[in-house]
Amino acid sequence: MAAVLATDSFDTLLAGDIETGSLPAYAGPWMPLFNGTDLSGWTFFQDGVGETDQTNAVVVEQGQIRMLGPRHTGGARPGFGHIATVREYANYHLRFEFKFGDARFEPRLLSKRNSGVLYHMFPERDRVWPNSIEFQLEESDVGDAILINARCYPGADLGGTPAWPNQVPTDPRPTFPRREGPRPQIERQRVRKNGDFEIIQDWNKIELLAIGNKAAHLVNGRIVNTLYELEAQDVADRDVYRPLTNGRIGLEVEAAEVSFRHVEIRQLGVGSGTRSSATAAT
């Protein structure tokens, strides 16, 4: 029997927060990011392959985006990659459903199945992980946050629910000392989820609220992670961090068969909403 997703529970809660002024009001209707028939409006990148899918790593079937599915011809060790929106987005509510398939690939053949949502992505298209934030979709870790050349102030634990929409003052605050010596190409901060609400063998509803420089991760209607004071490294000087409030949205290809459907976005009434991805997200 298919799992029942809590499709309306968070919309109801969000409506209450909007009415009280805790969150900004919606600025328009729900709009599809994925049209159900092709990948118009999305770019592709795969390590070792480039910007053109040559092995059916990502195909559209039956209204779903299917990654590394039965039509994939790239062998037992496909490169990691992603598809990403051409446009950049800020101040939005994103929602979609995802489900893992059976296939696993090297180098994660015996590991947890893995994927993720990359958001506030910088505009570079020639790498797997531009500066961004990952909403982790790995088995048993759905809802973790991995900040790629970025950092944040994690939401306080309020007895099993992360603080939202306002941070609770906590002490000590996280500190980020200036790094000495050569820096790795990618630096990460990981913020663990608070609660286990994913369904391993069925569809899951994933939601992301991105408002200014803060974000909330939701799994099947439950808030599991919140991030405040988001900022990312400046491209020209990695010792300089700037507020991170917008960017492209990506879905990862990462050594496991996975499907996505009903990918939708709704703007919130803050700032300018969208802009061309040719503009840097710093």
PDB file of C-alpha atoms in Angstrom:
ATOM      1  CA  MET A   1       0.000   0.000   0.000  1.00  0.00           C
ATOM      2  CA  ALA A   2       1.332   3.438  -0.925  1.00  0.00           C
ATOM      3  CA  ALA A   3       2.242   5.702   1.943  1.00  0.00           C
ATOM      4  CA  VAL A   4      -0.065   8.607   2.720  1.00  0.00           C
ATOM      5  CA  LEU A   5       1.802  11.905   2.455  1.00  0.00           C
ATOM      6  CA  ALA A   6       0.973  14.829   4.701  1.00  0.00           C
ATOM      7  CA  THR A   7       0.244  17.047   1.693  1.00  0.00           C
ATOM      8  CA  ASP A   8      -1.813  19.708   3.440  1.00  0.00           C
ATOM      9  CA  SER A   9      -0.531  19.760   7.011  1.00  0.00           C
ATOM     10  CA  PHE A  10       2.306  22.198   6.506  1.00  0.00           C
ATOM     11  CA  ASP A  11       0.342  24.399   4.106  1.00  0.00           C
ATOM     12  CA  THR A  12      -2.179  24.829   6.930  1.00  0.00           C
ATOM     13  CA  LEU A  13       0.539  25.663   9.455  1.00  0.00           C
ATOM     14  CA  LEU A  14       2.184  28.074   7.024  1.00  0.00           C
ATOM     15  CA  ALA A  15      -1.111  29.840   6.438  1.00  0.00           C
ATOM     16  CA  GLY A  16      -1.353  30.419  10.193  1.00  0.00           C
ATOM     17  CA  ASP A  17       2.158  31.881  10.308  1.00  0.00           C
ATOM     18  CA  ILE A  18       1.315  34.177   7.396  1.00  0.00           C
ATOM     19  CA  GLU A  19      -1.834  35.412   9.119  1.00  0.00           C
ATOM     20  CA  THR A  20       0.086  36.282  12.283  1.00  0.00           C
ATOM     21  CA  GLY A  21       2.826  38.021  10.310  1.00  0.00           C
ATOM     22  CA  SER A  22       5.545  35.539  11.333  1.00  0.00           C
ATOM     23  CA  LEU A  23       6.198  34.697   7.679  1.00  0.00           C
ATOM     24  CA  PRO A  24       5.731  36.685   4.466  1.00  0.00           C
ATOM     25  CA  ALA A  25       2.608  36.066   2.403  1.00  0.00           C
ATOM     26  CA  TYR A  26       2.656  34.152  -0.845  1.00  0.00           C
ATOM     27  CA  ALA A  27       3.293  36.383  -3.855  1.00  0.00           C
ATOM     28  CA  GLY A  28       1.670  34.133  -6.457  1.00  0.00           C
ATOM     29  CA  PRO A  29       0.324  30.643  -7.196  1.00  0.00           C
ATOM     30  CA  TRP A  30       2.208  27.361  -7.230  1.00  0.00           C
ATOM     31  CA  MET A  31       4.218  27.079 -10.461  1.00  0.00           C
ATOM     32  CA  PRO A  32       5.834  23.940 -11.934  1.00  0.00           C
ATOM     33  CA  LEU A  33       9.631  23.865 -12.101  1.00  0.00           C
ATOM     34  CA  PHE A  34       9.395  20.573 -14.015  1.00  0.00           C
ATOM     35  CA  ASN A  35       6.800  20.429 -16.796  1.00  0.00           C
ATOM     36  CA  GLY A  36       6.388  16.643 -16.666  1.00  0.00           C
ATOM     37  CA  THR A  37       7.459  16.043 -20.268  1.00  0.00           C
ATOM     38  CA  ASP A  38      11.062  17.252 -20.676  1.00  0.00           C
ATOM     39  CA  LEU A  39      13.855  19.138 -18.915  1.00  0.00           C
ATOM     40  CA  SER A  40      13.176  22.551 -20.397  1.00  0.00           C
ATOM     41  CA  GLY A  41      14.520  25.209 -18.047  1.00  0.00           C
ATOM     42  CA  TRP A  42      17.130  22.885 -16.546  1.00  0.00           C
ATOM     43  CA  THR A  43      20.851  22.440 -17.213  1.00  0.00           C
ATOM     44  CA  PHE A  44      22.836  19.202 -16.896  1.00  0.00           C
ATOM     45  CA  PHE A  45      26.314  18.445 -15.586  1.00  0.00           C
ATOM     46  CA  GLN A  46      27.967  15.097 -14.850  1.00  0.00           C
ATOM     47  CA  ASP A  47      31.561  14.547 -13.790  1.00  0.00           C
ATOM     48  CA  GLY A  48      33.523  12.943 -16.622  1.00  0.00           C
ATOM     49  CA  VAL A  49      30.695  13.599 -19.082  1.00  0.00           C
ATOM     50  CA  GLY A  50      30.114  17.338 -19.136  1.00  0.00           C
ATOM     51  CA  GLU A  51      27.060  19.432 -19.872  1.00  0.00           C
ATOM     52  CA  THR A  52      25.344  17.052 -22.321  1.00  0.00           C
ATOM     53  CA  ASP A  53      23.808  13.798 -21.064  1.00  0.00           C
ATOM     54  CA  GLN A  54      25.326  11.046 -23.216  1.00  0.00           C
ATOM     55  CA  THR A  55      24.247   7.951 -21.262  1.00  0.00           C
ATOM     56  CA  ASN A  56      20.595   8.571 -20.283  1.00  0.00           C
ATOM     57  CA  ALA A  57      21.695   9.393 -16.760  1.00  0.00           C
ATOM     58  CA  VAL A  58      18.601  11.592 -16.434  1.00  0.00           C
ATOM     59  CA  VAL A  59      15.440  10.813 -18.386  1.00  0.00           C
ATOM     60  CA  VAL A  60      11.808  11.911 -18.197  1.00  0.00           C
ATOM     61  CA  GLU A  61       9.257   9.098 -18.062  1.00  0.00           C
ATOM     62  CA  GLN A  62       5.629   8.986 -16.940  1.00  0.00           C
ATOM     63  CA  GLY A  63       5.780  12.514 -15.572  1.00  0.00           C
ATOM     64  CA  GLN A  64       8.880  11.764 -13.498  1.00  0.00           C
ATOM     65  CA  ILE A  65      12.550  12.748 -13.593  1.00  0.00           C
ATOM     66  CA  ARG A  66      14.375   9.396 -13.356  1.00  0.00           C
ATOM     67  CA  MET A  67      18.078   9.343 -12.549  1.00  0.00           C
ATOM     68  CA  LEU A  68      20.273   6.295 -13.178  1.00  0.00           C
ATOM     69  CA  GLY A  69      17.225   4.212 -14.041  1.00  0.00           C
ATOM     70  CA  PRO A  70      16.839   1.206 -16.383  1.00  0.00           C
ATOM     71  CA  ARG A  71      17.690   3.233 -19.508  1.00  0.00           C
ATOM     72  CA  HIS A  72      21.041   4.382 -18.101  1.00  0.00           C
ATOM     73  CA  THR A  73      23.971   3.161 -20.245  1.00  0.00           C
ATOM     74  CA  GLY A  74      26.870   4.706 -18.346  1.00  0.00           C
ATOM     75  CA  GLY A  75      28.246   1.577 -16.710  1.00  0.00           C
ATOM     76  CA  ALA A  76      28.804   0.624 -13.078  1.00  0.00           C
ATOM     77  CA  ARG A  77      30.558   3.856 -12.034  1.00  0.00           C
ATOM     78  CA  PRO A  78      28.636   6.860 -13.366  1.00  0.00           C
ATOM     79  CA  GLY A  79      30.048  10.245 -12.449  1.00  0.00           C
ATOM     80  CA  PHE A  80      28.283  12.357  -9.862  1.00  0.00           C
ATOM     81  CA  GLY A  81      26.303  15.269 -11.238  1.00  0.00           C
ATOM     82  CA  HIS A  82      23.101  17.264 -11.170  1.00  0.00           C
ATOM     83  CA  ILE A  83      20.424  19.010 -13.127  1.00  0.00           C
ATOM     84  CA  ALA A  84      19.770  22.631 -12.150  1.00  0.00           C
ATOM     85  CA  THR A  85      17.359  25.411 -12.988  1.00  0.00           C
ATOM     86  CA  VAL A  86      18.534  28.008 -15.475  1.00  0.00           C
ATOM     87  CA  ARG A  87      16.965  30.719 -13.335  1.00  0.00           C
ATOM     88  CA  GLU A  88      17.948  31.771  -9.845  1.00  0.00           C
ATOM     89  CA  TYR A  89      15.332  31.976  -7.117  1.00  0.00           C
ATOM     90  CA  ALA A  90      14.993  33.794  -3.810  1.00  0.00           C
ATOM     91  CA  ASN A  91      12.239  33.877  -1.176  1.00  0.00           C
ATOM     92  CA  TYR A  92      10.234  30.797  -2.065  1.00  0.00           C
ATOM     93  CA  HIS A  93       8.495  27.631  -0.937  1.00  0.00           C
ATOM     94  CA  LEU A  94       9.718  24.608  -2.947  1.00  0.00           C
ATOM     95  CA  ARG A  95       8.018  21.220  -2.849  1.00  0.00           C
ATOM     96  CA  PHE A  96       8.371  17.913  -4.673  1.00  0.00           C
ATOM     97  CA  GLU A  97       8.203  14.154  -4.114  1.00  0.00           C
ATOM     98  CA  PHE A  98      11.086  11.697  -4.457  1.00  0.00           C
ATOM     99  CA  LYS A  99      11.600   7.960  -4.204  1.00  0.00           C
ATOM    100  CA  PHE A 100      14.660   5.734  -4.464  1.00  0.00           C
ATOM    101  CA  GLY A 101      14.874   2.898  -6.974  1.00  0.00           C
ATOM    102  CA  ASP A 102      16.728  -0.379  -6.549  1.00  0.00           C
ATOM    103  CA  ALA A 103      19.930   0.314  -8.493  1.00  0.00           C
ATOM    104  CA  ARG A 104      23.150   1.318  -6.744  1.00  0.00           C
ATOM    105  CA  PHE A 105      26.470   2.143  -8.363  1.00  0.00           C
ATOM    106  CA  GLU A 106      30.159   2.397  -7.526  1.00  0.00           C
ATOM    107  CA  PRO A 107      31.710   3.918  -5.478  1.00  0.00           C
ATOM    108  CA  ARG A 108      28.579   3.666  -3.274  1.00  0.00           C
ATOM    109  CA  LEU A 109      27.509   0.137  -4.190  1.00  0.00           C
ATOM    110  CA  LEU A 110      27.293  -0.935  -0.527  1.00  0.00           C
ATOM    111  CA  SER A 111      26.465   2.479   0.894  1.00  0.00           C
ATOM    112  CA  LYS A 112      23.209   4.251   1.628  1.00  0.00           C
ATOM    113  CA  ARG A 113      21.316   5.388  -1.445  1.00  0.00           C
ATOM    114  CA  ASN A 114      21.940   9.069  -1.875  1.00  0.00           C
ATOM    115  CA  SER A 115      20.693  12.181  -3.632  1.00  0.00           C
ATOM    116  CA  GLY A 116      20.000  15.764  -2.647  1.00  0.00           C
ATOM    117  CA  VAL A 117      18.623  19.180  -3.453  1.00  0.00           C
ATOM    118  CA  LEU A 118      21.189  21.904  -4.058  1.00  0.00           C
ATOM    119  CA  TYR A 119      19.829  25.384  -3.448  1.00  0.00           C
ATOM    120  CA  HIS A 120      21.222  28.917  -3.548  1.00  0.00           C
ATOM    121  CA  MET A 121      23.666  27.464  -6.104  1.00  0.00           C
ATOM    122  CA  PHE A 122      26.283  29.776  -7.559  1.00  0.00           C
ATOM    123  CA  PRO A 123      26.020  30.070 -11.380  1.00  0.00           C
ATOM    124  CA  GLU A 124      29.057  27.969 -12.381  1.00  0.00           C
ATOM    125  CA  ARG A 125      28.007  25.055 -14.612  1.00  0.00           C
ATOM    126  CA  ASP A 126      31.338  23.229 -14.948  1.00  0.00           C
ATOM    127  CA  ARG A 127      31.422  21.417 -11.601  1.00  0.00           C
ATOM    128  CA  VAL A 128      29.363  18.964  -9.574  1.00  0.00           C
ATOM    129  CA  TRP A 129      29.128  21.139  -6.481  1.00  0.00           C
ATOM    130  CA  PRO A 130      29.209  24.903  -6.943  1.00  0.00           C
ATOM    131  CA  ASN A 131      28.970  26.931  -3.732  1.00  0.00           C
ATOM    132  CA  SER A 132      25.512  26.061  -2.425  1.00  0.00           C
ATOM    133  CA  ILE A 133      23.512  24.368   0.306  1.00  0.00           C
ATOM    134  CA  GLU A 134      22.491  20.731   0.038  1.00  0.00           C
ATOM    135  CA  PHE A 135      19.198  19.489   1.436  1.00  0.00           C
ATOM    136  CA  GLN A 136      20.404  15.935   1.964  1.00  0.00           C
ATOM    137  CA  LEU A 137      18.256  13.090   0.598  1.00  0.00           C
ATOM    138  CA  GLU A 138      20.463  10.213   1.726  1.00  0.00           C
ATOM    139  CA  GLU A 139      18.787   7.176   3.307  1.00  0.00           C
ATOM    140  CA  SER A 140      18.329   7.762   7.075  1.00  0.00           C
ATOM    141  CA  ASP A 141      19.744  11.301   6.711  1.00  0.00           C
ATOM    142  CA  VAL A 142      16.911  12.970   4.789  1.00  0.00           C
ATOM    143  CA  GLY A 143      16.806  16.580   5.945  1.00  0.00           C
ATOM    144  CA  ASP A 144      20.453  17.083   6.911  1.00  0.00           C
ATOM    145  CA  ALA A 145      22.061  20.253   5.555  1.00  0.00           C
ATOM    146  CA  ILE A 146      25.509  20.294   3.970  1.00  0.00           C
ATOM    147  CA  LEU A 147      26.823  23.786   3.293  1.00  0.00           C
ATOM    148  CA  ILE A 148      29.349  23.857   0.447  1.00  0.00           C
ATOM    149  CA  ASN A 149      31.812  26.732   0.849  1.00  0.00           C
ATOM    150  CA  ALA A 150      29.098  28.304   2.953  1.00  0.00           C
ATOM    151  CA  ARG A 151      28.113  28.469   6.623  1.00  0.00           C
ATOM    152  CA  CYS A 152      25.167  29.193   8.897  1.00  0.00           C
ATOM    153  CA  TYR A 153      23.883  29.519  12.452  1.00  0.00           C
ATOM    154  CA  PRO A 154      21.883  26.271  13.030  1.00  0.00           C
ATOM    155  CA  GLY A 155      18.412  26.546  14.514  1.00  0.00           C
ATOM    156  CA  ALA A 156      18.130  25.792  18.206  1.00  0.00           C
ATOM    157  CA  ASP A 157      16.578  22.475  19.299  1.00  0.00           C
ATOM    158  CA  LEU A 158      13.208  23.222  20.913  1.00  0.00           C
ATOM    159  CA  GLY A 159      12.642  19.802  22.438  1.00  0.00           C
ATOM    160  CA  GLY A 160      12.589  17.911  19.156  1.00  0.00           C
ATOM    161  CA  THR A 161      11.654  20.705  16.729  1.00  0.00           C
ATOM    162  CA  PRO A 162      14.159  23.182  15.291  1.00  0.00           C
ATOM    163  CA  ALA A 163      13.439  26.849  15.976  1.00  0.00           C
ATOM    164  CA  TRP A 164      11.359  28.455  13.202  1.00  0.00           C
ATOM    165  CA  PRO A 165      10.668  31.016  11.849  1.00  0.00           C
ATOM    166  CA  ASN A 166      12.791  32.936  14.360  1.00  0.00           C
ATOM    167  CA  GLN A 167      16.034  31.790  15.921  1.00  0.00           C
ATOM    168  CA  VAL A 168      16.235  31.377  19.689  1.00  0.00           C
ATOM    169  CA  PRO A 169      19.389  32.964  21.135  1.00  0.00           C
ATOM    170  CA  THR A 170      21.824  30.220  22.071  1.00  0.00           C
ATOM    171  CA  ASP A 171      25.193  30.253  23.748  1.00  0.00           C
ATOM    172  CA  PRO A 172      27.804  29.611  22.603  1.00  0.00           C
ATOM    173  CA  ARG A 173      27.226  30.686  19.028  1.00  0.00           C
ATOM    174  CA  PRO A 174      29.179  28.799  16.358  1.00  0.00           C
ATOM    175  CA  THR A 175      32.517  30.377  15.533  1.00  0.00           C
ATOM    176  CA  PHE A 176      34.421  30.198  12.280  1.00  0.00           C
ATOM    177  CA  PRO A 177      38.102  31.080  12.788  1.00  0.00           C
ATOM    178  CA  ARG A 178      40.096  32.296   9.809  1.00  0.00           C
ATOM    179  CA  ARG A 179      41.678  29.320   8.058  1.00  0.00           C
ATOM    180  CA  GLU A 180      45.464  29.160   7.932  1.00  0.00           C
ATOM    181  CA  GLY A 181      47.434  27.668   5.062  1.00  0.00           C
ATOM    182  CA  PRO A 182      46.175  26.155   1.789  1.00  0.00           C
ATOM    183  CA  ARG A 183      42.407  25.630   1.607  1.00  0.00           C
ATOM    184  CA  PRO A 184      40.736  22.584   0.079  1.00  0.00           C
ATOM    185  CA  GLN A 185      38.637  23.226  -3.007  1.00  0.00           C
ATOM    186  CA  ILE A 186      35.479  22.420  -1.056  1.00  0.00           C
ATOM    187  CA  GLU A 187      34.825  23.163   2.620  1.00  0.00           C
ATOM    188  CA  ARG A 188      31.664  21.909   4.276  1.00  0.00           C
ATOM    189  CA  GLN A 189      29.590  22.586   7.363  1.00  0.00           C
ATOM    190  CA  ARG A 190      27.071  19.846   8.175  1.00  0.00           C
ATOM    191  CA  VAL A 191      23.916  20.471  10.212  1.00  0.00           C
ATOM    192  CA  ARG A 192      22.132  17.303  11.302  1.00  0.00           C
ATOM    193  CA  LYS A 193      18.370  16.935  11.021  1.00  0.00           C
ATOM    194  CA  ASN A 194      16.142  16.728  14.057  1.00  0.00           C
ATOM    195  CA  GLY A 195      13.795  13.748  13.654  1.00  0.00           C
ATOM    196  CA  ASP A 196      13.313  10.730  11.369  1.00  0.00           C
ATOM    197  CA  PHE A 197      10.273  11.090   9.117  1.00  0.00           C
ATOM    198  CA  GLU A 198      11.400   9.707   5.749  1.00  0.00           C
ATOM    199  CA  ILE A 199       9.824   6.629   4.101  1.00  0.00           C
ATOM    200  CA  ILE A 200      12.616   4.468   2.727  1.00  0.00           C
ATOM    201  CA  GLN A 201      10.664   2.408   0.175  1.00  0.00           C
ATOM    202  CA  ASP A 202       8.033   4.888  -1.032  1.00  0.00           C
ATOM    203  CA  TRP A 203       7.438   8.451  -2.124  1.00  0.00           C
ATOM    204  CA  ASN A 204       8.418  11.260   0.230  1.00  0.00           C
ATOM    205  CA  LYS A 205       7.205  14.859   0.180  1.00  0.00           C
ATOM    206  CA  ILE A 206      10.082  17.294   0.547  1.00  0.00           C
ATOM    207  CA  GLU A 207       9.621  21.019   1.182  1.00  0.00           C
ATOM    208  CA  LEU A 208      12.076  23.879   1.438  1.00  0.00           C
ATOM    209  CA  LEU A 209      11.336  27.355   2.728  1.00  0.00           C
ATOM    210  CA  ALA A 210      13.992  29.897   1.720  1.00  0.00           C
ATOM    211  CA  ILE A 211      13.376  33.359   3.149  1.00  0.00           C
ATOM    212  CA  GLY A 212      16.151  35.920   2.948  1.00  0.00           C
ATOM    213  CA  ASN A 213      19.235  34.359   4.555  1.00  0.00           C
ATOM    214  CA  LYS A 214      17.394  31.609   6.425  1.00  0.00           C
ATOM    215  CA  ALA A 215      15.897  28.269   5.398  1.00  0.00           C
ATOM    216  CA  ALA A 216      13.770  25.430   6.756  1.00  0.00           C
ATOM    217  CA  HIS A 217      13.844  21.772   5.644  1.00  0.00           C
ATOM    218  CA  LEU A 218      10.634  19.727   5.838  1.00  0.00           C
ATOM    219  CA  VAL A 219      10.182  15.977   5.373  1.00  0.00           C
ATOM    220  CA  ASN A 220       6.636  14.635   4.979  1.00  0.00           C
ATOM    221  CA  GLY A 221       5.147  17.691   6.633  1.00  0.00           C
ATOM    222  CA  ARG A 222       7.579  17.951   9.558  1.00  0.00           C
ATOM    223  CA  ILE A 223      10.237  20.618  10.101  1.00  0.00           C
ATOM    224  CA  VAL A 224      13.513  18.759  10.641  1.00  0.00           C
ATOM    225  CA  ASN A 225      16.170  21.433  10.141  1.00  0.00           C
ATOM    226  CA  THR A 226      16.506  25.213  10.150  1.00  0.00           C
ATOM    227  CA  LEU A 227      19.410  27.408   9.077  1.00  0.00           C
ATOM    228  CA  TYR A 228      19.951  31.077   9.943  1.00  0.00           C
ATOM    229  CA  GLU A 229      22.426  33.757   8.854  1.00  0.00           C
ATOM    230  CA  LEU A 230      23.351  31.878   5.693  1.00  0.00           C
ATOM    231  CA  GLU A 231      26.475  33.174   3.987  1.00  0.00           C
ATOM    232  CA  ALA A 232      28.864  31.913   1.322  1.00  0.00           C
ATOM    233  CA  GLN A 233      32.464  32.494   0.371  1.00  0.00           C
ATOM    234  CA  ASP A 234      33.165  35.258  -2.107  1.00  0.00           C
ATOM    235  CA  VAL A 235      34.480  33.849  -5.386  1.00  0.00           C
ATOM    236  CA  ALA A 236      37.394  36.294  -5.526  1.00  0.00           C
ATOM    237  CA  ASP A 237      38.374  36.061  -1.830  1.00  0.00           C
ATOM    238  CA  ARG A 238      37.351  32.932   0.039  1.00  0.00           C
ATOM    239  CA  ASP A 239      38.142  34.547   3.390  1.00  0.00           C
ATOM    240  CA  VAL A 240      35.233  36.926   2.774  1.00  0.00           C
ATOM    241  CA  TYR A 241      31.685  35.681   3.413  1.00  0.00           C
ATOM    242  CA  ARG A 242      28.594  37.382   2.028  1.00  0.00           C
ATOM    243  CA  PRO A 243      24.891  36.831   2.805  1.00  0.00           C
ATOM    244  CA  LEU A 244      23.470  33.927   0.815  1.00  0.00           C
ATOM    245  CA  THR A 245      19.878  34.571  -0.192  1.00  0.00           C
ATOM    246  CA  ASN A 246      19.353  33.272  -3.727  1.00  0.00           C
ATOM    247  CA  GLY A 247      20.618  30.998  -6.461  1.00  0.00           C
ATOM    248  CA  ARG A 248      19.804  28.128  -8.764  1.00  0.00           C
ATOM    249  CA  ILE A 249      18.042  24.959  -7.574  1.00  0.00           C
ATOM    250  CA  GLY A 250      19.519  21.555  -8.412  1.00  0.00           C
ATOM    251  CA  LEU A 251      18.711  17.846  -8.071  1.00  0.00           C
ATOM    252  CA  GLU A 252      21.671  15.502  -7.602  1.00  0.00           C
ATOM    253  CA  VAL A 253      22.824  12.446  -9.519  1.00  0.00           C
ATOM    254  CA  GLU A 254      24.819  10.477  -6.959  1.00  0.00           C
ATOM    255  CA  ALA A 255      25.325   6.732  -7.538  1.00  0.00           C
ATOM    256  CA  ALA A 256      21.733   5.689  -6.819  1.00  0.00           C
ATOM    257  CA  GLU A 257      18.558   5.311  -8.842  1.00  0.00           C
ATOM    258  CA  VAL A 258      16.084   7.999  -7.780  1.00  0.00           C
ATOM    259  CA  SER A 259      12.907   9.574  -9.173  1.00  0.00           C
ATOM    260  CA  PHE A 260      11.365  13.014  -8.681  1.00  0.00           C
ATOM    261  CA  ARG A 261       7.863  14.272  -9.469  1.00  0.00           C
ATOM    262  CA  HIS A 262       5.525  17.223  -8.821  1.00  0.00           C
ATOM    263  CA  VAL A 263       8.393  19.733  -8.589  1.00  0.00           C
ATOM    264  CA  GLU A 264       6.739  23.084  -7.804  1.00  0.00           C
ATOM    265  CA  ILE A 265       7.681  26.492  -6.444  1.00  0.00           C
ATOM    266  CA  ARG A 266       5.716  29.366  -4.950  1.00  0.00           C
ATOM    267  CA  GLN A 267       7.192  32.806  -4.420  1.00  0.00           C
ATOM    268  CA  LEU A 268       6.984  34.567  -1.084  1.00  0.00           C
ATOM    269  CA  GLY A 269       6.423  38.298  -0.908  1.00  0.00           C
ATOM    270  CA  VAL A 270       9.971  39.396  -0.066  1.00  0.00           C
ATOM    271  CA  GLY A 271      12.493  40.997  -2.409  1.00  0.00           C
ATOM    272  CA  SER A 272      12.571  40.580  -6.164  1.00  0.00           C
ATOM    273  CA  GLY A 273      11.940  36.819  -6.459  1.00  0.00           C
ATOM    274  CA  THR A 274      13.835  35.600  -9.517  1.00  0.00           C
ATOM    275  CA  ARG A 275      16.636  36.802 -11.728  1.00  0.00           C
ATOM    276  CA  SER A 276      18.848  35.484 -14.482  1.00  0.00           C
ATOM    277  CA  SER A 277      21.439  32.878 -13.483  1.00  0.00           C
ATOM    278  CA  ALA A 278      24.057  34.981 -15.233  1.00  0.00           C
ATOM    279  CA  THR A 279      24.128  37.109 -12.076  1.00  0.00           C
ATOM    280  CA  ALA A 280      26.370  35.771  -9.297  1.00  0.00           C
ATOM    281  CA  ALA A 281      24.596  34.698  -6.110  1.00  0.00           C
ATOM    282  CA  THR A 282      26.947  36.594  -3.849  1.00  0.00           C
TER     283      THR A 282
END
